[in-house]
Short mmCIF file of C-alpha atoms and ligand atoms in Angstrom, two decimals:
data_model
loop_
_atom_site.label_atom_id
_atom_site.label_comp_id
_atom_site.label_asym_id
_atom_site.label_seq_id
_atom_site.Cartn_x
_atom_site.Cartn_y
_atom_site.Cartn_z
CA MET A 1 -48.99 -123.20 -42.33
CA LYS A 2 -51.30 -126.47 -42.48
CA PHE A 3 -50.72 -130.22 -42.34
CA GLU A 4 -52.60 -132.66 -44.22
CA LEU A 5 -52.95 -136.50 -42.75
CA ILE A 6 -52.76 -138.40 -45.63
CA THR A 7 -53.18 -141.93 -44.69
CA LYS A 8 -52.30 -143.62 -41.40
CA ASP A 9 -50.63 -147.34 -40.82
CA PRO A 10 -53.28 -149.66 -40.03
CA LYS A 11 -51.14 -152.04 -37.61
CA THR A 12 -49.25 -149.40 -35.99
CA ARG A 13 -49.56 -145.69 -34.94
CA ALA A 14 -47.35 -144.48 -38.18
CA ARG A 15 -48.66 -141.51 -40.00
CA ARG A 16 -47.94 -140.33 -43.50
CA GLY A 17 -48.39 -136.59 -43.86
CA ARG A 18 -48.05 -133.43 -45.50
CA LEU A 19 -46.85 -129.95 -44.37
CA HIS A 20 -47.46 -126.93 -46.05
CA THR A 21 -44.88 -124.09 -45.28
CA ALA A 22 -44.40 -120.51 -46.41
CA HIS A 23 -41.39 -122.12 -47.93
CA GLY A 24 -42.67 -125.20 -49.24
CA VAL A 25 -44.11 -128.55 -48.68
CA ILE A 26 -42.40 -131.24 -46.46
CA GLU A 27 -43.52 -134.87 -46.93
CA THR A 28 -43.78 -136.17 -43.26
CA PRO A 29 -42.30 -138.26 -41.75
CA ILE A 30 -39.21 -136.17 -42.61
CA PHE A 31 -35.60 -135.87 -41.24
CA MET A 32 -33.98 -132.47 -41.02
CA PRO A 33 -30.26 -132.05 -41.09
CA VAL A 34 -28.87 -129.58 -38.68
CA GLY A 35 -27.25 -126.72 -39.83
CA THR A 36 -25.90 -125.44 -36.95
CA GLN A 37 -24.07 -122.20 -38.12
CA ALA A 38 -26.51 -121.23 -41.15
CA THR A 39 -24.65 -124.43 -42.99
CA VAL A 40 -25.16 -128.24 -43.06
CA LYS A 41 -21.13 -128.66 -42.40
CA SER A 42 -19.26 -129.15 -45.54
CA MET A 43 -22.35 -129.13 -47.37
CA THR A 44 -23.73 -126.85 -50.32
CA PRO A 45 -27.14 -125.70 -50.74
CA ASP A 46 -27.25 -127.17 -54.15
CA GLN A 47 -26.08 -130.08 -53.15
CA LEU A 48 -28.41 -130.80 -50.23
CA ARG A 49 -31.16 -130.02 -52.79
CA GLU A 50 -29.57 -132.71 -54.78
CA LEU A 51 -30.09 -135.05 -51.49
CA GLY A 52 -33.52 -134.30 -51.19
CA VAL A 53 -33.25 -132.24 -48.23
CA GLU A 54 -36.81 -130.69 -47.67
CA ILE A 55 -36.29 -128.91 -44.45
CA LEU A 56 -33.09 -127.89 -42.10
CA LEU A 57 -32.67 -127.15 -38.78
CA CYS A 58 -30.69 -123.99 -37.64
CA ASN A 59 -29.71 -123.33 -33.97
CA SER A 60 -30.58 -119.71 -32.63
CA TYR A 61 -28.18 -119.65 -29.98
CA HIS A 62 -25.03 -119.99 -32.50
CA LEU A 63 -26.75 -117.26 -34.90
CA LEU A 64 -27.60 -115.25 -32.01
CA LEU A 65 -24.06 -115.07 -31.01
CA ARG A 66 -22.44 -115.08 -34.47
CA PRO A 67 -23.00 -112.99 -36.58
CA GLY A 68 -26.21 -111.93 -34.63
CA HIS A 69 -29.78 -112.43 -35.43
CA GLU A 70 -30.70 -108.44 -36.38
CA THR A 71 -27.47 -109.03 -38.84
CA VAL A 72 -29.03 -111.59 -40.37
CA LYS A 73 -32.26 -109.76 -40.51
CA ARG A 74 -30.93 -106.71 -42.20
CA VAL A 75 -29.07 -108.79 -44.86
CA GLY A 76 -32.35 -110.38 -45.55
CA GLY A 77 -33.22 -113.24 -43.29
CA LEU A 78 -31.81 -116.67 -42.82
CA HIS A 79 -33.06 -118.31 -46.15
CA ARG A 80 -31.77 -115.63 -48.01
CA PHE A 81 -28.48 -115.38 -45.85
CA MET A 82 -27.24 -119.16 -46.34
CA GLY A 83 -29.06 -119.60 -49.85
CA TRP A 84 -31.52 -121.89 -48.87
CA ASN A 85 -34.84 -121.06 -50.61
CA ARG A 86 -36.65 -124.11 -48.67
CA PRO A 87 -38.21 -124.29 -45.28
CA ILE A 88 -36.20 -123.82 -42.07
CA LEU A 89 -36.97 -124.76 -38.54
CA THR A 90 -35.05 -123.15 -35.62
CA ASP A 91 -34.58 -124.24 -32.02
CA SER A 92 -35.12 -121.24 -29.01
CA GLY A 93 -31.41 -121.63 -28.19
CA GLY A 94 -32.80 -122.80 -24.60
CA PHE A 95 -31.17 -126.43 -25.29
CA GLN A 96 -27.60 -124.97 -25.59
CA VAL A 97 -27.91 -122.27 -22.80
CA PHE A 98 -28.77 -124.83 -20.43
CA SER A 99 -25.93 -127.04 -21.42
CA LEU A 100 -23.82 -123.98 -20.67
CA THR A 101 -23.89 -125.32 -16.69
CA SER A 102 -21.33 -122.94 -15.39
CA LEU A 103 -22.17 -120.13 -17.62
CA ARG A 104 -25.65 -119.70 -16.42
CA GLU A 105 -27.99 -118.28 -14.27
CA ILE A 106 -31.76 -119.22 -14.12
CA SER A 107 -34.70 -117.37 -12.70
CA GLU A 108 -38.44 -117.87 -13.31
CA ASP A 109 -38.11 -114.76 -16.05
CA GLY A 110 -35.51 -116.28 -18.06
CA VAL A 111 -31.82 -116.99 -18.34
CA ARG A 112 -28.78 -115.27 -18.19
CA PHE A 113 -25.62 -116.77 -19.90
CA GLN A 114 -22.46 -116.33 -21.16
CA SER A 115 -21.13 -116.97 -24.75
CA HIS A 116 -18.82 -119.77 -25.12
CA LEU A 117 -16.98 -117.60 -27.67
CA ASP A 118 -16.14 -114.22 -25.96
CA GLY A 119 -18.04 -114.61 -22.58
CA THR A 120 -20.37 -112.16 -23.50
CA SER A 121 -23.09 -111.99 -21.63
CA TYR A 122 -26.64 -112.45 -22.90
CA TYR A 123 -30.22 -112.81 -21.55
CA LEU A 124 -32.93 -115.24 -22.95
CA ASN A 125 -36.45 -115.15 -22.12
CA PRO A 126 -39.64 -116.56 -23.34
CA GLU A 127 -40.33 -113.13 -25.18
CA ILE A 128 -36.72 -112.68 -26.41
CA ALA A 129 -36.47 -116.02 -28.03
CA VAL A 130 -39.40 -115.53 -30.08
CA ASP A 131 -38.25 -112.46 -31.38
CA ILE A 132 -34.88 -113.80 -32.22
CA GLN A 133 -36.46 -116.22 -34.31
CA MET A 134 -38.91 -114.11 -35.73
CA ALA A 135 -35.71 -112.20 -37.07
CA LEU A 136 -34.37 -114.99 -38.46
CA GLY A 137 -37.50 -115.69 -40.12
CA SER A 138 -37.69 -119.31 -39.91
CA ASP A 139 -40.78 -121.39 -40.92
CA ILE A 140 -41.18 -123.21 -37.96
CA MET A 141 -40.21 -121.71 -34.64
CA MET A 142 -39.73 -123.54 -31.19
CA ILE A 143 -40.73 -121.87 -28.00
CA LEU A 144 -38.12 -121.47 -25.55
CA ASP A 145 -38.53 -124.43 -22.59
CA ASP A 146 -36.56 -125.15 -18.99
CA CYS A 147 -34.33 -127.88 -20.22
CA LEU A 148 -33.71 -130.39 -17.77
CA ALA A 149 -30.57 -132.91 -17.11
CA TYR A 150 -31.36 -136.57 -16.94
CA PRO A 151 -31.43 -137.92 -14.29
CA ALA A 152 -33.77 -135.87 -12.43
CA SER A 153 -36.20 -136.10 -9.24
CA HIS A 154 -40.20 -136.23 -10.07
CA PHE A 155 -39.71 -132.77 -7.87
CA GLU A 156 -37.07 -131.24 -10.28
CA ALA A 157 -38.71 -132.53 -13.15
CA ASP A 158 -42.25 -131.29 -12.05
CA ARG A 159 -40.77 -127.73 -11.58
CA SER A 160 -39.44 -127.69 -14.53
CA MET A 161 -42.20 -128.91 -16.57
CA LYS A 162 -44.45 -126.16 -15.08
CA ARG A 163 -41.59 -123.42 -15.65
CA SER A 164 -41.78 -124.58 -19.27
CA LEU A 165 -45.59 -124.68 -19.25
CA VAL A 166 -45.54 -120.82 -18.33
CA TRP A 167 -42.81 -119.78 -20.56
CA ALA A 168 -45.05 -121.72 -23.64
CA GLU A 169 -47.76 -119.45 -22.71
CA ARG A 170 -45.60 -116.49 -22.87
CA CYS A 171 -44.01 -117.32 -26.14
CA HIS A 172 -47.61 -118.21 -27.44
CA GLN A 173 -48.68 -114.96 -26.61
CA HIS A 174 -45.81 -112.88 -27.94
CA TRP A 175 -46.00 -114.80 -31.19
CA LYS A 176 -49.57 -113.95 -31.37
CA LYS A 177 -48.81 -110.29 -31.56
CA ASN A 178 -47.73 -110.71 -35.10
CA PRO A 179 -51.31 -112.33 -36.35
CA GLU A 180 -49.87 -111.52 -40.05
CA THR A 181 -46.91 -113.78 -39.72
CA SER A 182 -46.44 -117.01 -41.94
CA GLN A 183 -43.96 -118.33 -38.80
CA VAL A 184 -45.34 -120.73 -36.94
CA LEU A 185 -44.90 -121.95 -33.15
CA PHE A 186 -44.42 -125.12 -32.01
CA GLY A 187 -44.78 -126.02 -28.14
CA ILE A 188 -42.73 -128.51 -26.52
CA VAL A 189 -43.67 -131.36 -24.48
CA GLN A 190 -41.50 -131.95 -21.19
CA GLY A 191 -41.66 -133.75 -18.00
CA SER A 192 -38.48 -136.16 -18.23
CA ILE A 193 -39.19 -139.39 -17.49
CA TYR A 194 -42.40 -139.11 -15.37
CA PRO A 195 -45.83 -140.40 -17.06
CA ASP A 196 -47.93 -138.34 -15.12
CA LEU A 197 -45.86 -135.12 -15.84
CA ARG A 198 -45.75 -135.82 -19.64
CA ARG A 199 -49.75 -136.03 -19.40
CA GLU A 200 -50.02 -132.64 -17.97
CA SER A 201 -47.66 -131.02 -19.89
CA ALA A 202 -49.05 -132.22 -23.05
CA GLU A 203 -52.54 -131.35 -22.06
CA ARG A 204 -51.95 -128.36 -21.20
CA LEU A 205 -50.13 -127.31 -24.31
CA VAL A 206 -52.41 -128.66 -26.34
CA ALA A 207 -55.06 -126.36 -24.62
CA MET A 208 -52.62 -123.57 -25.76
CA ASP A 209 -53.50 -124.63 -29.22
CA PHE A 210 -50.28 -124.79 -30.90
CA PRO A 211 -49.85 -125.00 -34.53
CA GLY A 212 -47.71 -128.39 -33.88
CA TYR A 213 -45.72 -130.32 -30.60
CA ALA A 214 -42.54 -131.67 -30.17
CA ILE A 215 -41.35 -134.00 -27.67
CA GLY A 216 -38.12 -132.81 -25.60
CA GLY A 217 -35.90 -133.90 -23.15
CA LEU A 218 -35.47 -137.37 -24.44
CA ALA A 219 -32.34 -138.69 -25.82
CA VAL A 220 -30.54 -137.53 -22.91
CA GLY A 221 -28.95 -140.47 -21.57
CA GLU A 222 -31.85 -142.49 -20.45
CA PRO A 223 -32.25 -145.99 -21.77
CA LYS A 224 -33.82 -146.49 -25.69
CA PRO A 225 -36.75 -148.64 -24.09
CA LEU A 226 -37.51 -145.84 -21.64
CA MET A 227 -37.33 -143.25 -24.64
CA TYR A 228 -39.52 -145.03 -27.00
CA GLU A 229 -41.86 -145.74 -23.85
CA ILE A 230 -42.32 -142.13 -23.06
CA ILE A 231 -43.35 -141.48 -26.82
CA GLU A 232 -45.84 -144.09 -26.70
CA GLN A 233 -47.27 -142.41 -23.76
CA VAL A 234 -47.48 -138.81 -24.95
CA ASP A 235 -48.87 -139.64 -28.34
CA PRO A 236 -52.24 -140.43 -27.43
CA TYR A 237 -52.60 -136.60 -25.76
CA LEU A 238 -51.04 -134.90 -28.74
CA PRO A 239 -54.09 -133.96 -31.37
CA GLU A 240 -54.03 -136.40 -34.51
CA GLU A 241 -54.43 -133.11 -37.21
CA LYS A 242 -51.14 -131.49 -35.93
CA PRO A 243 -47.80 -132.66 -36.52
CA ARG A 244 -45.48 -134.61 -34.16
CA TYR A 245 -41.81 -133.51 -34.18
CA LEU A 246 -39.02 -135.50 -31.52
CA MET A 247 -36.21 -133.24 -31.06
CA GLY A 248 -32.67 -134.51 -31.18
CA VAL A 249 -33.17 -138.21 -32.28
CA GLY A 250 -31.28 -140.22 -33.30
CA THR A 251 -30.34 -143.08 -35.11
CA PRO A 252 -32.17 -144.64 -37.94
CA ALA A 253 -33.83 -147.31 -36.17
CA ASP A 254 -34.92 -144.74 -33.51
CA LEU A 255 -36.51 -143.09 -36.54
CA VAL A 256 -38.66 -146.33 -37.14
CA GLU A 257 -39.49 -147.05 -33.73
CA ALA A 258 -40.45 -143.29 -33.16
CA VAL A 259 -42.74 -143.34 -36.69
CA ALA A 260 -44.20 -146.48 -35.12
CA ARG A 261 -44.91 -144.55 -32.05
CA GLY A 262 -46.74 -141.74 -33.93
CA VAL A 263 -43.93 -138.73 -34.80
CA ASP A 264 -43.51 -137.12 -37.68
CA MET A 265 -40.37 -134.78 -37.54
CA PHE A 266 -37.04 -135.53 -36.61
CA ASP A 267 -33.44 -133.81 -36.27
CA CYS A 268 -30.30 -135.16 -35.34
CA VAL A 269 -26.60 -134.08 -35.46
CA MET A 270 -25.62 -137.80 -36.05
CA PRO A 271 -25.24 -138.45 -39.32
CA THR A 272 -23.31 -135.32 -40.11
CA ARG A 273 -21.31 -135.50 -36.94
CA HIS A 274 -20.31 -138.83 -37.67
CA ALA A 275 -19.84 -138.67 -40.96
CA ARG A 276 -16.66 -136.17 -40.03
CA ASN A 277 -15.42 -138.56 -37.94
CA GLY A 278 -15.78 -141.64 -40.48
CA TRP A 279 -18.61 -143.18 -38.95
CA LEU A 280 -20.90 -144.27 -41.65
CA PHE A 281 -24.36 -145.94 -41.90
CA THR A 282 -25.15 -148.73 -43.66
CA ARG A 283 -28.24 -151.55 -43.45
CA GLU A 284 -26.14 -153.89 -41.82
CA GLY A 285 -25.01 -151.47 -39.01
CA HIS A 286 -21.78 -148.85 -39.07
CA ILE A 287 -18.43 -148.78 -40.52
CA VAL A 288 -15.38 -146.92 -38.96
CA ILE A 289 -13.79 -145.97 -42.34
CA LYS A 290 -10.51 -145.47 -40.78
CA ASN A 291 -10.20 -149.25 -39.75
CA ALA A 292 -7.04 -150.97 -41.31
CA LYS A 293 -9.52 -153.84 -42.75
CA TYR A 294 -11.01 -151.13 -45.62
CA LYS A 295 -7.50 -150.29 -46.82
CA GLU A 296 -7.67 -151.93 -50.21
CA ASP A 297 -11.26 -152.95 -50.04
CA PRO A 298 -12.55 -151.85 -53.35
CA GLY A 299 -16.25 -152.40 -52.40
CA PRO A 300 -18.67 -149.21 -51.77
CA ILE A 301 -19.79 -148.33 -48.37
CA ASP A 302 -22.84 -150.13 -48.74
CA GLU A 303 -23.59 -152.53 -51.92
CA THR A 304 -27.46 -151.30 -51.47
CA CYS A 305 -27.02 -147.72 -51.23
CA GLY A 306 -27.79 -145.82 -54.46
CA CYS A 307 -25.97 -142.58 -53.21
CA ILE A 308 -23.46 -140.73 -55.84
CA VAL A 309 -20.56 -141.71 -53.45
CA CYS A 310 -21.51 -145.46 -53.47
CA ARG A 311 -21.80 -145.79 -56.85
CA THR A 312 -18.43 -143.78 -57.33
CA PHE A 313 -15.82 -144.35 -54.83
CA SER A 314 -14.50 -147.62 -52.67
CA ARG A 315 -14.07 -147.69 -49.09
CA ALA A 316 -10.04 -148.00 -49.70
CA TYR A 317 -10.38 -144.25 -51.26
CA LEU A 318 -12.80 -142.87 -48.67
CA ARG A 319 -10.34 -144.37 -45.81
CA HIS A 320 -6.94 -142.74 -47.49
CA LEU A 321 -8.95 -139.16 -47.56
CA PHE A 322 -9.87 -139.78 -44.07
CA MET A 323 -6.42 -140.70 -43.02
CA ALA A 324 -4.90 -137.96 -44.77
CA ASN A 325 -7.43 -135.18 -43.50
CA GLU A 326 -8.66 -134.31 -47.06
CA ILE A 327 -11.76 -131.93 -46.81
CA LEU A 328 -13.13 -134.33 -49.39
CA SER A 329 -13.57 -136.79 -47.02
CA SER A 330 -15.98 -134.88 -44.86
CA VAL A 331 -17.83 -133.71 -47.98
CA LEU A 332 -18.26 -137.37 -49.43
CA ASN A 333 -18.76 -139.00 -45.88
CA THR A 334 -21.54 -136.24 -45.30
CA ILE A 335 -23.32 -136.90 -48.54
CA HIS A 336 -23.62 -140.94 -48.15
CA ASN A 337 -24.67 -140.54 -44.30
CA LEU A 338 -27.48 -137.82 -45.17
CA TYR A 339 -28.48 -139.54 -47.98
CA PHE A 340 -29.00 -142.80 -46.00
CA TYR A 341 -31.19 -140.98 -43.73
CA LEU A 342 -33.08 -139.42 -46.21
CA ASP A 343 -33.72 -142.93 -47.77
CA THR A 344 -34.67 -144.37 -44.78
CA VAL A 345 -37.62 -141.54 -44.12
CA ARG A 346 -38.47 -142.17 -47.77
CA ARG A 347 -38.72 -146.00 -47.31
CA ILE A 348 -40.80 -145.23 -43.98
CA ARG A 349 -42.95 -142.94 -46.14
CA GLN A 350 -43.56 -145.41 -48.70
CA PHE A 351 -44.45 -148.56 -46.48
CA ILE A 352 -46.77 -146.35 -44.82
CA GLU A 353 -48.46 -145.36 -47.87
CA LEU A 354 -48.48 -148.80 -48.38
CA HIS A 355 -50.06 -149.75 -45.25
CA ARG A 356 -47.05 -152.28 -44.62
CA PHE A 357 -44.94 -150.25 -42.03
CA ASP A 358 -45.06 -153.10 -39.60
CA GLU A 359 -43.09 -155.27 -42.07
CA PHE A 360 -40.35 -152.40 -42.28
CA LEU A 361 -40.74 -152.18 -38.50
CA VAL A 362 -39.91 -155.68 -38.04
CA GLU A 363 -37.36 -155.98 -40.57
CA THR A 364 -35.57 -153.29 -39.02
CA ARG A 365 -35.61 -154.72 -35.41
CA ARG A 366 -34.39 -158.14 -37.27
CA LEU A 367 -31.35 -156.19 -38.71
CA GLY A 368 -31.07 -154.72 -35.12
CA ALA A 369 -27.79 -152.72 -36.88
CA HIS A 370 -28.13 -149.29 -35.43
ZN1 ZN B 1 -23.98 -144.37 -50.21
#
């Protein structure tokens, strides 16, 4: 993997880059739709390609439980399994496991947990997390980290961050045992809301020399301004020549704010999950399609949107599909919301190239829409 820094915005910390992976090139800043169970719900791979999706995120936890990473490996790896020939990033499964508060047992070595599907007992530690992702064959793998709930005391956050560093080192060493692999491994900066812990985490991860760095443990309930502040604090400790990935964030406005603070990559379930619930993004804020006021509305979701849904269907029709619980409702709503996110990052990239990203940032804040 190679990361090229193409240009930087002169007035913000926004960066325009290009990430070369084994399955193709990704233009950054980039948004990665989430394909939890080796599918972006309601979308075919062709539809995703048509939307311009460059990279997907898949969840190791879900694939470990069903159908099993060894099964995926035996049938040719995740790309072939799901019919997606572009890059894939997998998480370590840690975030999901740590969310199962009543079903898990954490030790210094790893975490034992029970499947939410059938109660089967599993064990995850740094080496196993890398092995699972190696078997899946993702282009970008994530280290296993200790995912802390919010709020946490400084003491708890310190202990959790230090355990994450030990696990990061173990993941790194295990990954290095396969020097010929094209799969790369990203480190994850932790440390909750505490600047001293975030700094220590970032500096010690950078010393381990990962191909890329993520900022984890955000968008877990902390106020937005605090989230932006932490991203801003972490940024100077991350090497300029490596990609930075903000995990699990966020709204279109969050993307713009984080890009202004030096972030290159994003993933979030928001556009796809909200789509299935009839929550649709527009330049002027979101609309809830089931509202009675759209019953006879002949207009598109968003007048300014160029997606196939906005060019073809009315709000009245989309409301009807949603009320009738039709499968096409999820399909069309997902197409629009994903297009909206991908269009947002396309515009972000254009404005950075023009060295006018600050104008885009000001306009996003003026609309205050998301
Ligand atoms: Zn649209």
